[in-house]
Short mmCIF file of C-alpha atoms and ligand atoms in Angstrom, two decimals:
data_model
loop_
_atom_site.label_atom_id
_atom_site.label_comp_id
_atom_site.label_asym_id
_atom_site.label_seq_id
_atom_site.Cartn_x
_atom_site.Cartn_y
_atom_site.Cartn_z
CA UNK W 1 3.39 6.55 32.89
CA UNK W 2 0.64 3.24 32.19
CA UNK W 3 -2.68 5.04 31.35
CA UNK W 4 -5.98 2.38 31.58
CA UNK W 5 -7.04 0.33 28.43
CA UNK W 6 -8.52 2.13 25.56
CA UNK W 7 -11.00 1.14 23.32
CA UNK W 8 -11.31 2.54 19.50
CA UNK W 9 -12.27 1.13 15.98
CA UNK W 10 -10.64 1.86 12.86
CA UNK W 11 -9.43 0.86 9.29
CA UNK W 12 -5.79 -0.02 8.93
CA UNK W 13 -4.62 1.65 6.26
CA UNK W 14 -0.86 0.72 6.14
CA UNK W 15 1.65 -1.26 7.94
CA UNK W 16 5.24 -1.88 8.09
CA UNK W 17 7.51 -4.26 9.97
CA UNK W 18 8.97 -3.70 12.65
CA UNK W 19 11.91 -5.17 14.52
CA UNK W 20 12.23 -8.82 14.57
CA UNK W 21 8.79 -9.49 15.08
CA UNK W 22 6.52 -6.40 15.47
CA UNK W 23 4.44 -4.29 13.46
CA UNK W 24 3.96 -0.85 13.45
CA UNK W 25 0.41 0.52 11.19
CA UNK W 26 -1.48 3.64 10.78
CA UNK W 27 -5.49 3.24 11.57
CA UNK W 28 -7.63 6.23 10.31
CA UNK W 29 -9.92 5.62 13.77
CA UNK W 30 -13.00 7.30 15.09
CA UNK W 31 -10.54 9.53 16.59
CA UNK W 32 -9.01 10.94 13.79
CA UNK W 33 -5.55 9.32 12.15
CA UNK W 34 -3.45 7.15 14.69
CA UNK W 35 -0.13 5.71 14.75
CA UNK W 36 -0.06 1.73 16.83
CA UNK W 37 2.86 -0.75 17.49
CA UNK W 38 1.53 -4.22 17.58
CA UNK W 39 4.25 -6.31 19.36
CA UNK W 40 4.81 -9.87 18.02
CA UNK W 41 2.52 -9.74 15.30
CA UNK W 42 4.45 -10.81 12.65
CA UNK W 43 4.36 -14.40 15.09
CA UNK W 44 2.07 -16.85 13.62
CA UNK W 45 1.27 -17.58 16.59
CA UNK W 46 0.64 -14.12 17.85
CA UNK W 47 -3.08 -13.40 18.57
CA UNK W 48 -2.98 -10.44 16.66
CA UNK W 49 -1.70 -11.90 13.88
CA UNK W 50 -3.38 -11.42 10.69
CA UNK W 51 -5.92 -8.78 11.91
CA UNK W 52 -3.26 -6.10 11.70
CA UNK W 53 -3.21 -5.68 7.33
CA UNK W 54 -3.93 -2.75 5.39
CA UNK W 55 -7.59 -2.89 4.53
CA UNK W 56 -8.97 -4.41 7.79
CA UNK W 57 -11.94 -2.39 9.80
CA UNK W 58 -10.55 -3.56 13.49
CA UNK W 59 -11.70 -2.80 16.83
CA UNK W 60 -8.57 -2.67 19.56
CA UNK W 61 -7.75 -1.81 22.95
CA UNK W 62 -4.51 -0.04 23.18
CA UNK W 63 -2.49 1.69 26.15
CA UNK W 64 -1.72 4.84 25.27
CA UNK W 65 1.88 5.88 25.34
CA UNK W 66 3.77 9.17 24.53
CA UNK W 67 5.71 7.37 22.19
CA UNK W 68 3.89 5.13 20.20
CA UNK W 69 0.38 3.18 21.77
CA UNK W 70 0.10 -0.55 21.91
CA UNK W 71 -1.99 -2.69 21.05
CA UNK W 72 -3.10 -5.24 23.61
CA UNK W 73 -6.12 -6.63 21.68
CA UNK W 74 -7.60 -6.81 17.95
CA UNK W 75 -10.62 -7.79 16.81
CA UNK W 76 -11.65 -7.91 13.11
CA UNK W 77 -14.73 -6.21 12.02
CA UNK W 78 -14.71 -6.23 8.22
CA UNK W 79 -12.43 -7.52 5.93
CA UNK W 80 -13.50 -6.47 2.42
CA UNK W 81 -12.62 -9.75 1.30
CA UNK W 82 -14.40 -8.64 -1.89
CA UNK W 83 -12.06 -5.83 -2.53
CA UNK W 84 -9.27 -8.29 -1.47
CA UNK W 85 -10.39 -10.63 -4.47
CA UNK W 86 -9.43 -8.10 -6.96
CA UNK W 87 -6.25 -6.28 -8.10
CA UNK W 88 -8.26 -3.71 -9.56
CA UNK W 89 -10.33 -3.06 -6.80
CA UNK W 90 -7.51 -3.24 -4.40
CA UNK W 91 -5.47 -0.33 -6.14
CA UNK W 92 -8.81 1.65 -5.95
CA UNK W 93 -8.97 1.03 -2.24
CA UNK W 94 -5.76 1.96 -1.52
CA UNK W 95 -6.41 5.63 -2.92
CA UNK W 96 -8.96 6.09 -1.08
CA UNK W 97 -7.04 5.14 1.94
CA UNK W 98 -4.29 7.03 1.40
CA UNK W 99 -6.66 10.25 0.45
CA UNK W 100 -8.59 9.77 3.80
CA UNK W 101 -5.08 9.86 5.76
CA UNK W 102 -3.91 12.54 3.92
CA UNK W 103 -7.06 14.39 5.14
CA UNK W 104 -6.90 13.55 8.60
CA UNK W 105 -5.83 14.82 11.45
CA UNK W 106 -4.31 13.30 15.01
CA UNK W 107 -6.91 12.98 17.99
CA UNK W 108 -9.88 15.40 16.15
CA UNK W 109 -12.64 12.80 17.87
CA UNK W 110 -14.51 12.99 14.85
CA UNK W 111 -15.39 9.75 13.24
CA UNK W 112 -17.15 11.15 9.85
CA UNK W 113 -14.04 10.28 7.31
CA UNK W 114 -13.96 6.94 8.89
CA UNK W 115 -17.55 6.22 7.91
CA UNK W 116 -17.22 8.10 5.04
CA UNK W 117 -14.78 5.67 4.28
CA UNK W 118 -16.03 2.65 5.24
CA UNK W 119 -19.04 3.36 3.10
CA UNK W 120 -17.19 3.59 0.13
CA UNK W 121 -15.31 0.70 0.73
CA UNK W 122 -17.91 -1.69 1.06
CA UNK W 123 -19.98 0.24 -1.83
CA UNK W 124 -17.39 -0.62 -4.47
CA UNK W 125 -17.05 -3.58 -5.08
CA UNK W 126 -20.71 -4.07 -5.95
CA UNK W 127 -20.40 -0.63 -7.86
CA UNK W 128 -21.01 -0.93 -11.50
CA UNK W 129 -19.09 2.43 -12.55
CA UNK W 130 -16.23 2.33 -9.53
CA UNK W 131 -14.71 5.44 -10.92
CA UNK W 132 -17.70 6.94 -10.15
CA UNK W 133 -18.01 6.17 -6.59
CA UNK W 134 -14.30 7.26 -6.16
CA UNK W 135 -15.63 10.79 -7.76
CA UNK W 136 -18.07 10.43 -5.17
CA UNK W 137 -16.01 10.30 -2.38
CA UNK W 138 -13.56 12.42 -3.65
CA UNK W 139 -16.13 15.58 -3.33
CA UNK W 140 -17.60 13.98 -0.51
CA UNK W 141 -14.53 13.83 1.50
CA UNK W 142 -13.38 17.24 0.50
CA UNK W 143 -16.96 18.91 1.28
CA UNK W 144 -16.73 17.25 5.05
CA UNK W 145 -12.84 18.62 5.58
CA UNK W 146 -13.95 22.21 4.69
CA UNK W 147 -12.46 22.49 0.62
CA UNK W 148 -15.84 21.71 -0.73
CA UNK W 149 -15.48 22.55 -4.79
CA UNK W 150 -18.23 26.07 -5.19
CA UNK W 151 -20.11 24.72 -7.94
CA UNK W 152 -22.88 27.30 -8.16
CA UNK W 153 -21.77 31.05 -7.77
CA UNK W 154 -18.35 32.42 -8.78
CA UNK W 155 -15.72 31.92 -6.40
CA UNK W 156 -14.80 35.73 -7.46
CA UNK W 157 -17.69 37.81 -7.77
CA UNK W 158 -20.52 34.96 -6.05
CA UNK W 159 -22.69 35.54 -8.71
CA UNK W 160 -24.67 32.75 -9.39
CA UNK W 161 -23.01 30.76 -12.37
CA UNK W 162 -25.72 30.40 -15.71
CA UNK W 163 -25.76 27.44 -17.50
CA UNK W 164 -23.07 27.60 -19.99
CA UNK W 165 -19.00 26.48 -20.33
CA UNK W 166 -16.95 27.82 -17.15
CA UNK W 167 -13.60 28.09 -15.83
CA UNK W 168 -12.77 26.10 -12.92
CA UNK W 169 -9.13 26.93 -10.88
CA UNK W 170 -8.15 23.81 -8.94
CA UNK W 171 -6.11 26.84 -6.80
CA UNK W 172 -9.75 28.25 -5.62
CA UNK W 173 -11.51 25.00 -5.42
CA UNK W 174 -14.34 26.41 -7.76
CA UNK W 175 -15.51 28.21 -11.00
CA UNK W 176 -15.42 31.57 -12.17
CA UNK W 177 -18.00 33.36 -14.13
CA UNK W 178 -17.55 34.51 -17.58
CA UNK W 179 -17.25 38.03 -16.25
CA UNK W 180 -14.51 37.61 -13.74
CA UNK W 181 -12.50 35.22 -15.79
CA UNK W 182 -12.41 37.56 -18.85
CA UNK W 183 -11.54 40.92 -16.56
CA UNK W 184 -8.58 39.14 -14.76
CA UNK W 185 -7.00 37.30 -17.34
CA UNK W 186 -7.20 33.75 -15.33
CA UNK W 187 -6.49 31.37 -18.05
CA UNK W 188 -3.19 30.07 -17.07
CA UNK W 189 -4.83 28.86 -13.76
CA UNK W 190 -8.11 27.50 -14.79
CA UNK W 191 -9.44 25.04 -17.07
CA UNK W 192 -12.74 24.99 -19.14
CA UNK W 193 -15.66 23.10 -18.02
CA UNK W 194 -18.35 21.18 -20.13
CA UNK W 195 -21.98 22.07 -18.76
CA UNK W 196 -22.38 17.75 -18.97
CA UNK W 197 -19.23 18.13 -16.49
CA UNK W 198 -20.98 20.87 -14.41
CA UNK W 199 -24.26 18.67 -14.15
CA UNK W 200 -22.50 15.47 -13.15
CA UNK W 201 -20.38 17.56 -10.30
CA UNK W 202 -23.94 19.32 -9.27
CA UNK W 203 -25.99 16.01 -9.31
CA UNK W 204 -23.05 14.74 -6.56
CA UNK W 205 -23.38 17.58 -4.46
CA UNK W 206 -27.06 17.62 -4.26
CA UNK W 207 -26.18 13.58 -3.51
CA UNK W 208 -28.81 12.64 -6.28
CA UNK W 209 -26.52 9.60 -6.83
CA UNK W 210 -29.34 7.16 -8.83
CA UNK W 211 -30.03 10.21 -11.41
CA UNK W 212 -26.24 9.69 -12.30
CA UNK W 213 -27.01 6.23 -13.02
CA UNK W 214 -29.94 7.51 -16.21
CA UNK W 215 -27.13 10.10 -17.66
CA UNK W 216 -25.26 6.66 -18.82
CA UNK W 217 -22.17 8.35 -18.08
CA UNK W 218 -18.74 7.59 -20.09
CA UNK W 219 -15.85 6.63 -18.16
CA UNK W 220 -14.66 9.77 -20.05
CA UNK W 221 -16.29 12.22 -18.63
CA UNK W 222 -16.32 11.26 -14.96
CA UNK W 223 -12.30 10.95 -15.96
CA UNK W 224 -12.64 14.53 -17.13
CA UNK W 225 -14.48 15.40 -13.40
CA UNK W 226 -11.92 13.19 -11.30
CA UNK W 227 -9.20 15.57 -12.89
CA UNK W 228 -10.39 18.51 -11.53
CA UNK W 229 -10.87 16.65 -7.80
CA UNK W 230 -7.51 15.37 -8.00
CA UNK W 231 -6.08 18.53 -9.26
CA UNK W 232 -7.76 20.46 -6.06
CA UNK W 233 -6.40 17.47 -3.94
CA UNK W 234 -2.94 17.82 -5.15
CA UNK W 235 -3.53 21.57 -4.39
CA UNK W 236 -4.72 21.65 -1.00
CA UNK W 237 -2.29 18.90 0.30
CA UNK W 238 0.53 20.36 -1.81
CA UNK W 239 1.77 16.96 -3.55
CA UNK W 240 0.54 14.50 -5.63
CA UNK W 241 -0.83 11.41 -3.21
CA UNK W 242 1.31 8.16 -4.28
CA UNK W 243 -1.82 6.14 -5.32
CA UNK W 244 -3.40 8.57 -8.13
CA UNK W 245 -1.58 6.59 -10.90
CA UNK W 246 -2.79 3.33 -9.61
CA UNK W 247 -6.27 3.86 -9.26
CA UNK W 248 -7.48 4.59 -12.96
CA UNK W 249 -6.34 0.86 -13.66
CA UNK J 1 20.86 12.15 22.89
CA UNK J 2 22.78 14.01 25.48
CA UNK J 3 25.35 16.78 24.94
CA UNK J 4 28.15 14.07 25.95
CA UNK J 5 28.03 12.13 22.65
CA UNK J 6 29.34 14.86 21.11
CA UNK J 7 33.13 14.57 23.00
CA UNK J 8 32.75 10.84 21.98
CA UNK J 9 35.67 10.00 19.33
CA UNK J 10 34.71 10.83 16.22
CA UNK J 11 35.48 6.80 15.34
CA UNK J 12 32.27 6.01 17.89
CA UNK J 13 30.13 8.55 16.23
CA UNK J 14 30.54 7.50 12.82
CA UNK J 15 29.85 3.93 14.46
CA UNK J 16 26.39 4.85 16.18
CA UNK J 17 25.39 6.22 12.79
CA UNK J 18 26.22 3.17 10.64
CA UNK J 19 24.50 0.73 13.37
CA UNK J 20 21.30 3.21 13.12
CA UNK J 21 21.04 3.26 9.40
CA UNK J 22 20.08 -0.96 9.62
CA UNK J 23 16.83 -1.41 10.55
CA UNK J 24 14.87 -2.07 13.73
CA UNK J 25 17.79 -0.14 15.40
CA UNK J 26 16.96 3.03 16.98
CA UNK J 27 19.75 5.34 18.79
CA UNK J 28 19.97 3.43 22.11
CA UNK J 29 20.10 -0.17 20.38
CA UNK J 30 23.51 1.65 18.12
CA UNK J 31 25.05 3.15 20.93
CA UNK J 32 24.55 -0.46 22.83
CA UNK J 33 25.69 -2.27 19.92
CA UNK J 34 29.09 0.09 19.57
CA UNK J 35 29.74 0.14 22.52
CA UNK J 36 30.07 -3.87 22.39
CA UNK J 37 32.65 -3.34 19.52
CA UNK J 38 34.95 -1.04 21.10
CA UNK J 39 35.21 -3.67 23.76
CA UNK J 40 35.24 -6.80 21.52
CA UNK J 41 38.57 -8.41 20.42
CA UNK J 42 40.08 -7.27 17.47
CA UNK J 43 39.81 -9.94 15.99
CA UNK J 44 36.18 -10.78 16.20
CA UNK J 45 35.60 -7.29 14.97
CA UNK J 46 37.78 -7.57 11.62
CA UNK J 47 35.99 -10.82 10.87
CA UNK J 48 32.67 -8.65 10.88
CA UNK J 49 34.28 -6.22 8.92
CA UNK J 50 35.36 -8.10 6.83
CA UNK J 51 32.36 -10.31 5.83
CA UNK J 52 30.58 -7.24 5.48
CA UNK J 53 33.31 -6.14 2.74
CA UNK J 54 33.24 -9.30 0.92
CA UNK J 55 28.90 -9.51 0.72
CA UNK J 56 28.89 -6.35 -0.90
CA UNK J 57 32.49 -6.79 -3.20
CA UNK J 58 31.59 -10.14 -4.16
CA UNK J 59 27.84 -10.83 -4.45
CA UNK J 60 25.74 -9.31 -6.98
CA UNK J 61 22.03 -10.16 -8.39
CA UNK J 62 21.74 -12.75 -11.18
CA UNK J 63 20.77 -11.85 -14.40
CA UNK J 64 18.48 -14.38 -14.90
CA UNK J 65 16.92 -15.13 -11.75
CA UNK J 66 17.56 -12.12 -9.43
CA UNK J 67 18.66 -14.01 -6.77
CA UNK J 68 22.09 -13.61 -4.79
CA UNK J 69 25.13 -14.71 -6.91
CA UNK J 70 29.28 -14.74 -6.36
CA UNK J 71 29.31 -15.05 -10.06
CA UNK J 72 29.17 -11.68 -10.96
CA UNK J 73 29.95 -11.93 -14.81
CA UNK J 74 27.76 -15.10 -16.10
CA UNK J 75 24.66 -14.76 -16.98
CA UNK J 76 23.25 -17.47 -14.63
CA UNK J 77 23.97 -18.53 -10.98
CA UNK J 78 24.43 -21.68 -9.40
CA UNK J 79 20.83 -22.04 -9.28
CA UNK J 80 19.86 -21.49 -12.81
CA UNK J 81 22.39 -24.11 -13.70
CA UNK J 82 22.13 -26.38 -10.90
CA UNK J 83 18.69 -26.39 -10.07
CA UNK J 84 15.61 -27.85 -12.76
CA UNK J 85 14.11 -24.72 -14.47
CA UNK J 86 10.56 -26.46 -15.27
CA UNK J 87 9.37 -25.15 -11.96
CA UNK J 88 10.52 -21.34 -11.08
CA UNK J 89 9.35 -20.23 -7.31
CA UNK J 90 8.40 -16.25 -7.69
CA UNK J 91 9.18 -14.65 -4.24
CA UNK J 92 9.19 -11.43 -3.71
CA UNK J 93 12.55 -11.28 -1.42
CA UNK J 94 16.25 -13.16 -1.23
CA UNK J 95 15.22 -14.06 2.41
CA UNK J 96 11.81 -15.81 1.21
CA UNK J 97 14.24 -17.49 -1.48
CA UNK J 98 16.74 -18.99 1.41
CA UNK J 99 14.27 -20.04 3.49
CA UNK J 100 12.84 -21.76 1.05
CA UNK J 101 15.90 -23.49 -0.20
CA UNK J 102 16.94 -24.41 3.18
CA UNK J 103 13.99 -26.58 3.87
CA UNK J 104 14.59 -28.21 1.07
CA UNK J 105 11.18 -28.62 -0.07
CA UNK J 106 11.51 -27.38 -3.39
CA UNK J 107 13.94 -28.63 -6.35
CA UNK J 108 13.54 -26.34 -8.69
CA UNK J 109 14.90 -22.52 -9.22
CA UNK J 110 13.76 -19.05 -7.82
CA UNK J 111 12.82 -15.84 -9.30
CA UNK J 112 13.15 -13.09 -6.45
CA UNK J 113 10.84 -10.05 -7.35
CA UNK J 114 13.11 -7.74 -5.42
CA UNK J 115 9.63 -6.23 -3.64
CA UNK J 116 5.94 -6.23 -3.77
CA UNK J 117 3.37 -4.23 -6.00
CA UNK J 118 2.48 -1.50 -3.09
CA UNK J 119 1.31 1.74 -4.48
CA UNK J 120 0.78 3.60 -1.05
CA UNK J 121 4.96 3.36 -1.60
CA UNK J 122 4.45 4.18 -4.53
CA UNK J 123 5.90 0.98 -6.06
CA UNK J 124 3.67 -0.19 -8.96
CA UNK J 125 4.64 -3.66 -11.17
CA UNK J 126 7.65 -1.58 -13.23
CA UNK J 127 9.92 -1.27 -10.15
CA UNK J 128 9.91 -5.41 -9.65
CA UNK J 129 12.24 -8.07 -11.66
CA UNK J 130 9.20 -8.62 -13.67
CA UNK J 131 10.47 -8.13 -17.12
CA UNK J 132 13.48 -10.78 -16.07
CA UNK J 133 10.81 -13.00 -15.20
CA UNK J 134 9.34 -12.50 -18.52
CA UNK J 135 12.04 -12.86 -20.85
CA UNK J 136 12.87 -16.12 -18.95
CA UNK J 137 9.37 -17.45 -19.74
CA UNK J 138 10.37 -16.73 -23.16
CA UNK J 139 12.62 -18.78 -23.58
CA UNK J 140 10.15 -22.01 -23.02
CA UNK J 141 12.04 -24.16 -20.34
CA UNK J 142 8.70 -23.36 -17.68
CA UNK J 143 6.25 -25.45 -17.40
CA UNK J 144 4.90 -24.31 -13.51
CA UNK J 145 5.03 -20.90 -11.88
CA UNK J 146 4.81 -21.28 -8.17
CA UNK J 147 3.54 -17.76 -6.79
CA UNK J 148 5.18 -17.73 -3.42
CA UNK J 149 4.02 -13.76 -2.34
CA UNK J 150 3.64 -13.29 1.13
CA UNK J 151 0.43 -13.31 2.07
CA UNK J 152 -0.02 -10.19 2.95
CA UNK J 153 -2.64 -7.56 1.04
CA UNK J 154 0.78 -6.17 -1.21
CA UNK J 155 2.02 -9.80 -1.91
CA UNK J 156 -1.56 -11.06 -2.58
CA UNK J 157 -1.81 -7.82 -5.13
CA UNK J 158 1.86 -8.99 -6.93
CA UNK J 159 -0.20 -12.30 -7.21
CA UNK J 160 -2.99 -11.21 -8.91
CA UNK J 161 -1.01 -9.32 -11.36
CA UNK J 162 1.83 -12.11 -12.03
CA UNK J 163 -1.35 -14.56 -12.09
CA UNK J 164 -2.93 -12.10 -14.81
CA UNK J 165 -0.17 -11.33 -17.17
CA UNK J 166 1.34 -14.65 -16.88
CA UNK J 167 -2.11 -16.37 -18.01
CA UNK J 168 -2.64 -14.31 -20.91
CA UNK J 169 0.81 -14.66 -22.14
CA UNK J 170 1.69 -17.61 -21.57
CA UNK J 171 -1.19 -20.34 -22.34
CA UNK J 172 1.26 -22.91 -21.47
CA UNK J 173 2.40 -22.34 -18.18
CA UNK J 174 0.70 -24.30 -15.30
CA UNK J 175 0.17 -21.39 -12.49
CA UNK J 176 -0.18 -22.65 -9.27
CA UNK J 177 0.44 -20.24 -5.52
CA UNK J 178 1.00 -21.20 -2.21
CA UNK J 179 -1.80 -22.54 0.09
CA UNK J 180 -3.24 -19.93 2.27
CA UNK J 181 -4.97 -21.22 6.08
CA UNK J 182 -4.28 -21.61 9.58
CA UNK J 183 -0.55 -21.59 10.57
CA UNK J 184 0.50 -24.68 12.94
CA UNK J 185 0.10 -23.76 16.30
CA UNK J 186 -2.19 -20.85 15.93
CA UNK J 187 -6.42 -21.10 17.78
CA UNK J 188 -9.28 -20.63 15.23
CA UNK J 189 -10.84 -18.42 17.68
CA UNK J 190 -8.09 -15.44 17.18
CA UNK J 191 -8.02 -15.97 13.73
CA UNK J 192 -8.54 -13.22 11.47
CA UNK J 193 -11.54 -13.08 8.36
CA UNK J 194 -9.19 -13.70 5.71
CA UNK J 195 -7.24 -16.62 7.05
CA UNK J 196 -10.61 -18.06 7.85
CA UNK J 197 -11.76 -17.72 4.49
CA UNK J 198 -8.75 -19.28 2.66
CA UNK J 199 -8.53 -21.99 5.41
CA UNK J 200 -12.49 -23.30 3.87
CA UNK J 201 -11.46 -22.24 1.00
CA UNK J 202 -8.35 -24.29 0.59
CA UNK J 203 -9.77 -26.97 2.80
CA UNK J 204 -8.86 -30.40 2.10
CA UNK J 205 -10.58 -34.38 2.50
CA UNK J 206 -9.45 -36.63 4.86
CA UNK J 207 -8.67 -39.75 3.35
ZN1 ZN U 1 -17.83 36.13 -10.92
ZN1 ZN U 2 20.25 -16.85 -11.42
#
């Protein structure tokens, strides 16, 4: 059942060698997450060789198949060479790719995750505080996939949250007002979040990224915010991502 | 899988399962290989079985360079004894060391990392034979480390990590890495950006 060649763009997130000279790879594409086989790509003389590497933004032609789609032609669009020169940036990029993988689904015909990942990767090497960029990426990708964190109202009674310390539950992906928190005795499943941390998250949610620079944020404050989001991600996906512990370096 | 498979003698079923555990071998190929073994003469098959057994029973990894050795109890293998210890070529896998050794280009010894840093697969530096490498460097015999990790994202990340810790802790050791660039037999027009960028950076003057 050989159909016509199809065209697609996307970022390669992971590759494995297969048989003597083939490579199997995962692509976050403008049509969701997909798996491909690039036959002969391991041979140096192959036209595919070199292009099939994680952290490459490529355009490809492939023949759809019931098992593995086979790639017939590849062209690199962007190779993120600036990231590939720095160990710490490679680790951060891999975390972003694994997170994007874990929240993507097959054939969803939606390019928003790809676009978000692309712009995050393009910015990370010029960023003054890469952890902040990761926090923004985490926040945005959750929102995009319908797991947005509710910051302004109590997740239980929907009352507007006043300016105070509140308790955050990664399980429900939001904050409790003081009253709900007391009456339901939710101590075990929530963590206290400072006003500053809430302010950071609210500023991100309003996309006022320039304001964040003026906040003079410390890495520690960003880390504390990341911890909240990271726990939410773990609860949504059901497992801890393998790259999490490397992304803080 | 057809239901007929279950009526096969259990020995054959076991063989098929064993072959399927090898990389790149699917159920179909495993079946084909099994039927081939059945048709092969006994002597040939036992030779194969014997070779498999010997590899597992007689070989282990050298405690110094982590390459394969048949000398189980000694601290150093043939390569550690016989080769110059001033130049150590660091590779990801045993097969890489064998390839370089067979080419005859490298006269020094090896250090096999047994993998590359791969966060996506949960493999950090602590899972590689890096501590063993540091122990070797502490002896003070090494003058040059040749990083020969693969030119893949994981191989490059591993090289960068080693470069950082070695240059920070062993100031007198020269660090080099294998040149990256265009492979022979390839067309420039099909090259990826990474390869091209490396080829430009590592360009040489024409004498
Ligand atoms: Zn409430
Ligand atoms: Zn040895």
